[in-house]
CSV table of C-alpha atoms and ligand atoms in Angstrom, one decimal:
chain,number,residue,atom,x,y,z
N,1,MET,CA,0.0,0.0,0.0
N,2,VAL,CA,2.8,2.4,0.9
N,3,LEU,CA,4.5,1.6,-2.3
N,4,ALA,CA,1.4,2.2,-4.3
N,5,LYS,CA,0.9,5.6,-2.6
N,6,GLU,CA,4.5,6.5,-3.3
N,7,ALA,CA,4.0,5.5,-6.9
N,8,MET,CA,0.9,7.6,-7.1
N,9,PHE,CA,2.8,10.6,-5.7
N,10,LEU,CA,5.6,10.1,-8.1
N,11,PHE,CA,3.1,9.8,-11.0
N,12,SER,CA,1.4,13.0,-10.0
N,13,VAL,CA,4.7,14.8,-9.8
N,14,MET,CA,5.5,13.5,-13.3
N,15,VAL,CA,2.2,14.6,-14.6
N,16,VAL,CA,2.5,18.1,-13.2
N,17,PHE,CA,6.1,18.4,-14.4
N,18,GLY,CA,5.0,17.1,-17.8
N,19,PHE,CA,2.2,19.6,-18.0
N,20,PHE,CA,4.6,22.4,-16.9
N,21,THR,CA,7.2,21.5,-19.5
N,22,THR,CA,4.6,21.1,-22.3
N,23,THR,CA,2.9,24.4,-21.6
N,24,VAL,CA,5.7,26.6,-20.5
N,25,ILE,CA,8.9,25.3,-22.2
N,26,SER,CA,7.5,23.8,-25.4
N,27,GLY,CA,6.3,26.3,-28.0
N,28,THR,CA,4.0,26.4,-30.8
N,29,VAL,CA,3.3,23.4,-33.1
N,30,TYR,CA,3.4,24.3,-36.8
N,31,ASN,CA,2.0,22.0,-39.4
N,32,VAL,CA,4.1,22.8,-42.4
N,33,GLY,CA,1.8,23.8,-45.2
N,34,ASP,CA,-1.1,24.0,-42.8
N,35,SER,CA,-3.9,21.7,-43.9
N,36,ALA,CA,-2.3,21.0,-47.3
N,37,GLY,CA,0.7,19.5,-45.4
N,38,TRP,CA,4.0,18.7,-47.1
N,39,ASN,CA,2.7,17.4,-50.4
N,40,GLY,CA,4.0,19.9,-52.8
N,41,GLY,CA,1.4,20.9,-55.3
N,42,ASN,CA,0.5,24.5,-55.3
N,43,VAL,CA,1.6,25.3,-51.8
N,44,ASP,CA,3.9,28.2,-51.5
N,45,TYR,CA,6.1,27.1,-48.6
N,46,HIS,CA,8.2,30.3,-48.8
N,47,MET,CA,5.0,32.3,-48.2
N,48,TRP,CA,3.8,29.9,-45.6
N,49,ALA,CA,7.1,30.3,-43.6
N,50,SER,CA,7.2,34.1,-44.1
N,51,THR,CA,4.0,34.5,-42.1
N,52,LYS,CA,5.4,32.7,-39.1
N,53,THR,CA,7.6,33.8,-36.3
N,54,PHE,CA,9.5,30.6,-35.3
N,55,GLN,CA,11.1,30.3,-31.9
N,56,VAL,CA,13.4,27.8,-30.2
N,57,GLY,CA,11.2,25.2,-28.6
N,58,ASP,CA,8.6,25.3,-31.4
N,59,THR,CA,7.7,22.1,-33.2
N,60,LEU,CA,7.4,21.5,-36.9
N,61,VAL,CA,5.2,18.7,-38.2
N,62,PHE,CA,5.6,17.5,-41.7
N,63,GLN,CA,2.7,15.4,-42.9
N,64,TYR,CA,2.7,13.8,-46.3
N,65,ASN,CA,2.2,10.7,-48.3
N,66,GLN,CA,5.5,8.8,-47.6
N,67,GLN,CA,5.2,7.0,-51.0
N,68,LEU,CA,5.6,10.3,-52.8
N,69,HIS,CA,7.6,12.6,-50.5
N,70,ASN,CA,10.1,12.8,-47.7
N,71,VAL,CA,11.8,15.5,-45.7
N,72,VAL,CA,15.5,16.2,-46.1
N,73,ARG,CA,17.3,18.7,-44.0
N,74,VAL,CA,20.2,20.2,-46.0
N,75,SER,CA,22.8,23.0,-46.0
N,76,LEU,CA,22.1,26.4,-47.4
N,77,SER,CA,24.0,25.6,-50.7
N,78,ASP,CA,22.2,22.3,-51.1
N,79,PHE,CA,18.9,24.1,-50.4
N,80,HIS,CA,19.7,26.5,-53.3
N,81,LEU,CA,20.8,23.6,-55.5
N,82,CYS,CA,17.9,21.3,-54.5
N,83,ASN,CA,20.5,18.7,-53.7
N,84,ALA,CA,19.1,16.0,-51.5
N,85,PHE,CA,22.2,13.7,-51.8
N,86,ASN,CA,24.1,15.2,-49.0
N,87,PRO,CA,21.5,15.2,-46.2
N,88,ILE,CA,22.0,16.4,-42.6
N,89,VAL,CA,18.9,14.4,-41.6
N,90,THR,CA,16.3,12.5,-43.6
N,91,TYR,CA,12.7,11.9,-42.3
N,92,SER,CA,10.4,9.6,-44.1
N,93,THR,CA,7.5,8.4,-41.8
N,94,GLY,CA,4.9,10.7,-43.4
N,95,ASN,CA,4.3,12.3,-40.0
N,96,ASP,CA,7.5,13.8,-38.8
N,97,THR,CA,7.7,15.9,-35.7
N,98,ILE,CA,10.8,18.1,-35.4
N,99,THR,CA,11.5,20.2,-32.4
N,100,ILE,CA,13.5,23.4,-33.0
N,101,ASN,CA,16.3,23.1,-30.5
N,102,GLY,CA,18.4,26.1,-31.4
N,103,PRO,CA,18.4,29.3,-33.4
N,104,GLY,CA,19.5,29.5,-37.0
N,105,HIS,CA,18.2,28.4,-40.4
N,106,PHE,CA,16.7,25.0,-40.9
N,107,TYR,CA,16.5,24.2,-44.6
N,108,TYR,CA,14.2,21.4,-45.6
N,109,ILE,CA,13.5,20.0,-49.1
N,110,CYS,CA,11.7,17.0,-50.6
N,111,GLY,CA,14.2,14.5,-51.8
N,112,PHE,CA,12.0,13.1,-54.5
N,113,LYS,CA,13.1,13.9,-58.1
N,114,GLY,CA,12.0,17.3,-59.2
N,115,HIS,CA,9.9,18.2,-56.2
N,116,CYS,CA,12.3,20.7,-54.6
N,117,GLN,CA,12.8,22.4,-58.0
N,118,ALA,CA,9.0,22.6,-58.2
N,119,GLY,CA,8.9,24.5,-54.9
N,120,GLN,CA,8.7,21.8,-52.2
N,121,LYS,CA,11.4,23.5,-50.1
N,122,VAL,CA,11.2,25.6,-46.9
N,123,ASP,CA,13.6,27.8,-45.0
N,124,ILE,CA,12.7,27.9,-41.3
N,125,ARG,CA,14.4,30.9,-39.8
N,126,VAL,CA,14.7,30.9,-36.0
N,127,PRO,CA,16.0,34.0,-34.4
N,128,LYS,CA,18.2,33.9,-31.2
N,129,PRO,CA,16.0,33.9,-28.1
N,130,TYR,CA,16.0,37.2,-26.3
N,131,GLN,CA,17.6,36.4,-23.0
N,132,LEU,CA,17.9,38.1,-19.7
N,133,THR,CA,21.7,37.7,-19.8
N,134,ASP,CA,21.7,39.6,-23.1
N,135,ILE,CA,19.8,42.4,-21.4
N,136,ARG,CA,22.2,42.5,-18.5
N,137,SER,CA,25.4,42.5,-20.7
N,138,ALA,CA,23.8,45.0,-23.1
N,139,SER,CA,23.0,47.4,-20.3
N,140,ALA,CA,26.4,46.8,-18.6
N,141,THR,CA,28.2,47.9,-21.8
N,142,LYS,CA,25.7,50.5,-23.0
N,143,ALA,CA,24.6,52.1,-19.8
N,144,PRO,CA,27.4,54.8,-19.5
N,145,VAL,CA,26.9,55.9,-23.1
N,146,GLU,CA,23.2,56.0,-22.8
N,147,ALA,CA,23.4,57.8,-19.5
N,148,SER,CA,25.5,60.5,-21.0
N,149,GLN,CA,22.9,60.9,-23.8
N,150,GLY,CA,20.1,61.1,-21.3
N,151,GLU,CA,18.6,57.8,-22.4
N,152,LYS,CA,19.1,55.9,-19.2
N,153,ARG,CA,15.4,56.2,-18.5
N,154,ASP,CA,14.7,53.7,-21.2
N,155,LEU,CA,16.4,51.0,-19.2
N,156,THR,CA,13.9,51.1,-16.3
N,157,GLU,CA,10.8,51.1,-18.5
R,1,LIG,C1,1.3,12.3,-36.1
R,1,LIG,O1,2.1,12.0,-34.9
R,1,LIG,C2,1.6,12.6,-33.8
R,1,LIG,C3,2.6,12.3,-32.7
R,1,LIG,O2,3.9,12.4,-33.0
R,1,LIG,C4,0.2,12.1,-33.4
R,1,LIG,O3,-0.3,12.8,-32.3
R,1,LIG,C5,-0.7,12.4,-34.6
R,1,LIG,O4,-2.0,11.8,-34.4
R,1,LIG,C6,-0.1,11.8,-35.9
R,1,LIG,N1,-1.0,12.2,-37.0
R,1,LIG,C7,-1.3,11.4,-38.0
R,1,LIG,C8,-2.1,11.9,-39.1
R,1,LIG,O5,-0.9,10.2,-38.0
R,2,LIG,CU1,7.9,15.7,-52.6
């Protein structure tokens, strides 16, 4: 009985922690191409990405017919060349979830012949997170200059 209670307690802790990490730490889930998914066609993936503000912790979901498409993460030059033969990672389940774990550009193309050339490619740009440490170091270096210009007020707002 005691063991069961402890197990229950541990389980509740895990549920609460899981809830916390999901809601606070994890970000937005983006279905690439929205309802059209990652099936090429007439979807303008450049346009799709340009309307989003990606952040570290967000999740990308690529959904597609795995007989006809895949997802290949490539370098910038291979992105421009539509070269899928030098992959950083290849996904092919048809329902791939990718968590953005850092800032930078994430270039994805379809590796099936001609698809990337036809526009099945997307550049996910993730800016550096704005961190408290950045604010501190920025104010530490900028404060004297700003103070002399009478702009120190901005720092406290
Ligand atoms: C895709 O995978 C996620 C979990 O990774 C699951 O929740 C979802 O139902 C799946 N969708 C389809 C269409 O299989
Ligand atoms: Cu494709």
